[in-house]
Tab-separated table of C-alpha atoms in Angstrom:
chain	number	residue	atom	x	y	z
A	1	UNK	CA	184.546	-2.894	-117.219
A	2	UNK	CA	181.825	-5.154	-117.612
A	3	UNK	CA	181.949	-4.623	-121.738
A	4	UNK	CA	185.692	-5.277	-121.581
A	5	UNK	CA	185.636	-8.415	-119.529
A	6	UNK	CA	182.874	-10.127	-121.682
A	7	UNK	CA	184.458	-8.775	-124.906
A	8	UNK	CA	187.742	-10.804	-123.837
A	9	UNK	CA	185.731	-13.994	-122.586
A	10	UNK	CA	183.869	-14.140	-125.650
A	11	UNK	CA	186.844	-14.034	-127.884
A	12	UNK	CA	187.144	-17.372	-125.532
A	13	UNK	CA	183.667	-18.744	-126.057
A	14	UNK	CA	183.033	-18.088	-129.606
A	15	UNK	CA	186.687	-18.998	-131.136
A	16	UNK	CA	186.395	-22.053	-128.008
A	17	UNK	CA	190.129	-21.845	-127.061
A	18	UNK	CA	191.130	-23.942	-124.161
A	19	UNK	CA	192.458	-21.562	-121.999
A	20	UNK	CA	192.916	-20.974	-118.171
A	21	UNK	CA	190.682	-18.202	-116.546
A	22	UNK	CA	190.811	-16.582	-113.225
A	23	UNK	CA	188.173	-13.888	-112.194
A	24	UNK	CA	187.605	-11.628	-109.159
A	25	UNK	CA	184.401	-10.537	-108.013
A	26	UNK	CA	184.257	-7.801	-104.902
A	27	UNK	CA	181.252	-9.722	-104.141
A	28	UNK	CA	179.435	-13.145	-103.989
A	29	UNK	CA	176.130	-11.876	-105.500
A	30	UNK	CA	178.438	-10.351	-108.392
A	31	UNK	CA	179.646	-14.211	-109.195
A	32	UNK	CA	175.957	-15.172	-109.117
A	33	UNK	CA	174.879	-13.058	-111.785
A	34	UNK	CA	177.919	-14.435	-113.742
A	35	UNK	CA	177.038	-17.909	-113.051
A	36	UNK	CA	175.670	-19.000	-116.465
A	37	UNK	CA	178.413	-17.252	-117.861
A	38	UNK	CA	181.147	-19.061	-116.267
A	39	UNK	CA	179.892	-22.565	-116.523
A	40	UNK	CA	179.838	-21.896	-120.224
A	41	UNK	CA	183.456	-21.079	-119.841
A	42	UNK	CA	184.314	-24.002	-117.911
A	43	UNK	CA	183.289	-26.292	-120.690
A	44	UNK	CA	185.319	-24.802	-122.791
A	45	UNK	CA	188.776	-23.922	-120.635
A	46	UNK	CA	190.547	-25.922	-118.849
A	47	UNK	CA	190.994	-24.022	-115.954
A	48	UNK	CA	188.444	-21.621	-114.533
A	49	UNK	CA	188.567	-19.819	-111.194
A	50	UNK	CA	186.320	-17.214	-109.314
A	51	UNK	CA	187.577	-14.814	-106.401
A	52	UNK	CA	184.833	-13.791	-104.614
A	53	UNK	CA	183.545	-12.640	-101.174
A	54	UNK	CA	182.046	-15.397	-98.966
A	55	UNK	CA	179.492	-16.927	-99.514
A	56	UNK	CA	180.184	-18.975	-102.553
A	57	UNK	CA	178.982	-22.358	-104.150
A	58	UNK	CA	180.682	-25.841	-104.088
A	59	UNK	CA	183.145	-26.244	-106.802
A	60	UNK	CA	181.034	-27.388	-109.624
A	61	UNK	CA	182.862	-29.490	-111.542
A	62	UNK	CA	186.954	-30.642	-111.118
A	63	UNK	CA	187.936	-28.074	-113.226
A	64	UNK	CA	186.032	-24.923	-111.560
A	65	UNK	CA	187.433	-23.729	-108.561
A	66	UNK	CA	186.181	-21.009	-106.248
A	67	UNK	CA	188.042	-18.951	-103.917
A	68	UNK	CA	186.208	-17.645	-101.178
A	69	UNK	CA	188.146	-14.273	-99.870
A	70	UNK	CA	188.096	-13.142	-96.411
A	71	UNK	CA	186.254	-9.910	-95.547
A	72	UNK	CA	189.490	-7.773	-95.061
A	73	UNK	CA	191.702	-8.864	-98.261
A	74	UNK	CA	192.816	-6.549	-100.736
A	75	UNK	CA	191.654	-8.481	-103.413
A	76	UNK	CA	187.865	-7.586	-102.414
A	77	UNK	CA	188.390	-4.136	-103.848
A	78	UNK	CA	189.554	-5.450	-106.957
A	79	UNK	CA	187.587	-6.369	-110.054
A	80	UNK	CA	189.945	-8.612	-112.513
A	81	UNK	CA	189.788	-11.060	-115.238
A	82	UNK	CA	193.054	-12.980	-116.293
A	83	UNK	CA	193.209	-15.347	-119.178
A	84	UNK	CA	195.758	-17.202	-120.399
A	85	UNK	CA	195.638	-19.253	-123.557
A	86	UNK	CA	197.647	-20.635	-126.552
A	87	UNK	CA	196.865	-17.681	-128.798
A	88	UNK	CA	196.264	-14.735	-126.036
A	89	UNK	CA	197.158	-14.099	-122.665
A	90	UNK	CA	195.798	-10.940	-120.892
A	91	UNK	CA	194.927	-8.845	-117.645
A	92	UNK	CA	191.614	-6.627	-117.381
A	93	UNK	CA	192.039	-5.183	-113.648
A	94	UNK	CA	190.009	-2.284	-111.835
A	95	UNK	CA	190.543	-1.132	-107.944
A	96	UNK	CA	187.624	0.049	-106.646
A	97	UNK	CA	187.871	4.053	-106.033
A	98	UNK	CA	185.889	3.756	-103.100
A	99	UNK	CA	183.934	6.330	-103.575
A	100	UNK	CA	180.299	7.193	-103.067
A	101	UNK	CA	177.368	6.023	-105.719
A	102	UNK	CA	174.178	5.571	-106.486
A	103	UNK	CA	174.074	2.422	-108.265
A	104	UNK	CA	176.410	-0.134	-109.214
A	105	UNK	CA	176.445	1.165	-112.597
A	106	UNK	CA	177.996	4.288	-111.493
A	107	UNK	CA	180.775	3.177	-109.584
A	108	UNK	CA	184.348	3.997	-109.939
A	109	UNK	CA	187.417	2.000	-110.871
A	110	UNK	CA	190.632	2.941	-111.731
A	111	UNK	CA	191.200	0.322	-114.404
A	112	UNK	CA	194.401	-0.869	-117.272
A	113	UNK	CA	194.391	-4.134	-119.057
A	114	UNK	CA	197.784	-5.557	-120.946
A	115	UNK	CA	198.608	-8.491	-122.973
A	116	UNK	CA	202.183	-8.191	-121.992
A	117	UNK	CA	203.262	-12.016	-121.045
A	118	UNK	CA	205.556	-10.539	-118.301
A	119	UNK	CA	202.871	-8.460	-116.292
A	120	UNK	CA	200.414	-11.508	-116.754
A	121	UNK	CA	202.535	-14.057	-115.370
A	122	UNK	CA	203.271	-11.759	-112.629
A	123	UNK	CA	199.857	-11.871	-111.866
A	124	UNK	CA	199.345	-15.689	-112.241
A	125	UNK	CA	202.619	-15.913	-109.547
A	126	UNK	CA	200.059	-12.990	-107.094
A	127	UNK	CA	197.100	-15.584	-107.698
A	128	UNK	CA	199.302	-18.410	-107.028
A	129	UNK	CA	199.949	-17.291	-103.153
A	130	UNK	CA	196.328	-16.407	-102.722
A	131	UNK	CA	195.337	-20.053	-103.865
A	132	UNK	CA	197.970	-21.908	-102.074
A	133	UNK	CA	196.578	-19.455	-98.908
A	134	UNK	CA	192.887	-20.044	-99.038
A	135	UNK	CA	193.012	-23.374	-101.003
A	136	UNK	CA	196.141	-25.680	-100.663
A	137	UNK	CA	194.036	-28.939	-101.543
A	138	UNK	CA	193.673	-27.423	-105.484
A	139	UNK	CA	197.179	-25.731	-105.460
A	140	UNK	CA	198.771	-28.380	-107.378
A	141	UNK	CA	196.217	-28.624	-109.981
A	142	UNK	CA	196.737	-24.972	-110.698
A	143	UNK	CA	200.488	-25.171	-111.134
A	144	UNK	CA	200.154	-28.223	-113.346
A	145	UNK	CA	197.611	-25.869	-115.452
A	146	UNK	CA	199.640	-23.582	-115.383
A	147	UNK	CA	202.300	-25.494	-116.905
A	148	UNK	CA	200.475	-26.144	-120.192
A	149	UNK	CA	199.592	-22.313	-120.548
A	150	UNK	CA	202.759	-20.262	-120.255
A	151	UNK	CA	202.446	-16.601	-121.052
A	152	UNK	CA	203.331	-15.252	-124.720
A	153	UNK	CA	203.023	-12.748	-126.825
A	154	UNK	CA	199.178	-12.189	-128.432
A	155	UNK	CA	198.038	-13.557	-131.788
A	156	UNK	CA	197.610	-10.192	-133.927
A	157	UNK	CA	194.271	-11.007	-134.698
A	158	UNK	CA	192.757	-11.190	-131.028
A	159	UNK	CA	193.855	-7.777	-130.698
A	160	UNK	CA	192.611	-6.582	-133.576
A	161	UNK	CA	189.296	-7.910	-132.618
A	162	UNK	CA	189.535	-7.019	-129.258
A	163	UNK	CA	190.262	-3.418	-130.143
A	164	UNK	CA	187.583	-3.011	-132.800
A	165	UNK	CA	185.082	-4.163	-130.684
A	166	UNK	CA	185.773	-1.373	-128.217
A	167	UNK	CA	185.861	1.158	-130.984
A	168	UNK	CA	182.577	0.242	-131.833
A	169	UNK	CA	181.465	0.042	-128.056
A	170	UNK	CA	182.844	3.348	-127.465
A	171	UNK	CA	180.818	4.711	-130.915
A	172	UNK	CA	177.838	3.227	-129.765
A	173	UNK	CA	177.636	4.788	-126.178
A	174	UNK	CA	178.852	8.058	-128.036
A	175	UNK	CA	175.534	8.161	-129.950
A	176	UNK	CA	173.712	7.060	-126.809
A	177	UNK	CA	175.152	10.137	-124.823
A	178	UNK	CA	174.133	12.301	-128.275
A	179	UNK	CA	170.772	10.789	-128.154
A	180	UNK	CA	170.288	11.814	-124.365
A	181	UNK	CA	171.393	15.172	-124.553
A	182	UNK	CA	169.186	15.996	-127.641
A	183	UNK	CA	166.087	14.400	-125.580
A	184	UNK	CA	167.172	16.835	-122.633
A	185	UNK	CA	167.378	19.873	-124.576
A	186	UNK	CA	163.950	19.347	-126.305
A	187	UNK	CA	162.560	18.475	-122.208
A	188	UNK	CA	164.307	21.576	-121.480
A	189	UNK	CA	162.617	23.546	-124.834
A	190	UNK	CA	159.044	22.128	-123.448
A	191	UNK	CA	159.667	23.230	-120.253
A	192	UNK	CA	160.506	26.733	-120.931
A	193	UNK	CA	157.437	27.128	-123.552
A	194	UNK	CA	155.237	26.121	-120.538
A	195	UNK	CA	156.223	28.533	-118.100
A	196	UNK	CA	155.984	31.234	-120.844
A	197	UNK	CA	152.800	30.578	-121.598
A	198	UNK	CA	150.938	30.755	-117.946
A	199	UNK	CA	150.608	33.953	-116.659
A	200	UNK	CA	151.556	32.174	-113.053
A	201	UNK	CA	154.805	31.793	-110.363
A	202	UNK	CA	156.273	28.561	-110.471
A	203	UNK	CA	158.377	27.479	-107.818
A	204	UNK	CA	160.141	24.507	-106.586
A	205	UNK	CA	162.295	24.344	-103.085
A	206	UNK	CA	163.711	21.232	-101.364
A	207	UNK	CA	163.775	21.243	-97.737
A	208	UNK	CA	167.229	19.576	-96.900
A	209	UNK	CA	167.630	17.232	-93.371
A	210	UNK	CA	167.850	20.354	-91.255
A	211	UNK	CA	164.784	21.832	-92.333
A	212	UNK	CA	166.059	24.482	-94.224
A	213	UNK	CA	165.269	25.515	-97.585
A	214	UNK	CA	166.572	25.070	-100.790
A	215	UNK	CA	165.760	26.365	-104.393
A	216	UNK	CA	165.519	23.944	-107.283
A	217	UNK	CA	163.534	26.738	-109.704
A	218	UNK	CA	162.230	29.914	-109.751
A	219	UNK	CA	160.215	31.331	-112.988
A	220	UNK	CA	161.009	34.202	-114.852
A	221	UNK	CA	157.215	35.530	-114.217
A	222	UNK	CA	158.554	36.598	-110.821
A	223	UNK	CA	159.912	39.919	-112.492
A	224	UNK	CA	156.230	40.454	-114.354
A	225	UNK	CA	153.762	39.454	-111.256
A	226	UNK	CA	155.963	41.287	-108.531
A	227	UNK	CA	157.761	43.617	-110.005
A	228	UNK	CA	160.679	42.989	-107.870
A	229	UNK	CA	164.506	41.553	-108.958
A	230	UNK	CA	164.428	37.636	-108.967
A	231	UNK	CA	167.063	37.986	-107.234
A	232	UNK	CA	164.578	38.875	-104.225
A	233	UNK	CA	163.443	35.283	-104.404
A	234	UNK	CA	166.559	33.398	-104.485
A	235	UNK	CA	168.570	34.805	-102.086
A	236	UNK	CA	165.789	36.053	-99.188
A	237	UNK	CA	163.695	32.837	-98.418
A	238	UNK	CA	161.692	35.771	-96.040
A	239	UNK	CA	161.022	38.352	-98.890
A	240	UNK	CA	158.183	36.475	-100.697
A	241	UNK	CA	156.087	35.858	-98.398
A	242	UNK	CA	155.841	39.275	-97.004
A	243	UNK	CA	154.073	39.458	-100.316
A	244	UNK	CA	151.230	38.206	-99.291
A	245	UNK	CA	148.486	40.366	-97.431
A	246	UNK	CA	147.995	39.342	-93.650
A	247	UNK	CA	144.742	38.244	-94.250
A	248	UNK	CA	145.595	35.827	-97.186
A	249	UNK	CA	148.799	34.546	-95.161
């Protein structure tokens, strides 16, 4: 999402088309790594506001408005960019899947973006009762923003762009997935030409939270230096051990 939402605020920075933009971060510390970002946006739209957990900064300028969202509203498992313009109006929006990760990277969204006027001003008429409920001092600047920015149909070309930018995206992490899976196949190669060439057992277990075992790798030598099934190994954590003469043990 992070590709998609630059790749539409860029069409904004680079073409500079005055424009209204409202963003939603699930949290404060995603705004702040935005922050250069956005106050390159506000010099350039007329409108630009950021949804984000508390806490937040002071609105920077007259034109930059900040929403600071209570801990329990929806809108904190949301991730959304709206921008509407005089050549483009559009909606980028993922909900938060909620589900377990390991880095922000990984996380999961369920995601659709649209240039369809309808569904965006929809979505303006959403942000509108959010605004008038957690800021009713900047309510009527937005609806006289709004006025000058209604919702219509997008210029072919900012599609066009849009779209071949994530055709090329898409290409590029293609060959970057390619690229990785060639490096782990030669890793993989290496690997196995090392354990064929020691006449040792190599072994790796994991002891999980409970304390009890579990196998990451057992080497083919097994078979050669015991004489026994590998499956002896992987299934009976007792059997190699009793291996092992008592006075060795």
């Amino acid at each position: 999402m992070v590709h998609i939402s630059h790749t539409l605020e860029d069409i904004v920075l680079t073409r500079r088309i005055p424009a209204m933009i409202f963003t939603g971060f699930q949290e404060s510390s995603h705004w702040r790594q935005e922050t250069q970002r956005y106050r390159a946006l506000a010099r350039v739209a007329q409108q630009v506001c950021i949804f984000a957990a508390k806490p937040l900064p002071h609105d920077s300028t007259v034109d930059a408005l900040q929403v600071a969202l209570s801990g329990d509203d929806p809108l904190r498992q949301e991730w959304f960019v709206v921008i509407v313009s005089t050549t483009f109006s559009v909606v980028l929006c993922g909900q938060d899947r909620l589900e377990a990760s390991t880095s922000e990277a990984t996380r999961q969204f369920d995601t659709f973006w649209t240039f369809e006027p309808q569904i965006v001003a929809h979505v303006l008429d959403l942000l509108e009762i959010v605004i008038d409920h957690y800021r009713p001092d900047r309510l009527g600047q937005f609806q006289a923003a709004r006025q000058n920015y209604p919702p219509h149909p997008p210029d072919a070309e900012i599609v066009t762009a849009f779209t071949t930018e994530l055709i090329r995206f898409e290409e590029r992490l293609n060959q970057e997935l390619l690229r990785a899976e060639a490096q782990a196949r030669a890793g993989a190669e290496r690997f196995r030409q090392v354990v064929q060439s020691i006449n040792d057992h190599i072994y790796v277990y994991a002891f999980l939270a409970d304390g009890s075992p579990q196998q990451i790798y057992v080497s083919p030598n097994w078979i050669s230096l015991t004489g026994y099934p590998l499956e002896k190994a992987t299934v009976d954590w007792d059997f190699w051990p009793s291996l092992i003469v008592p006075e060795d043990r």
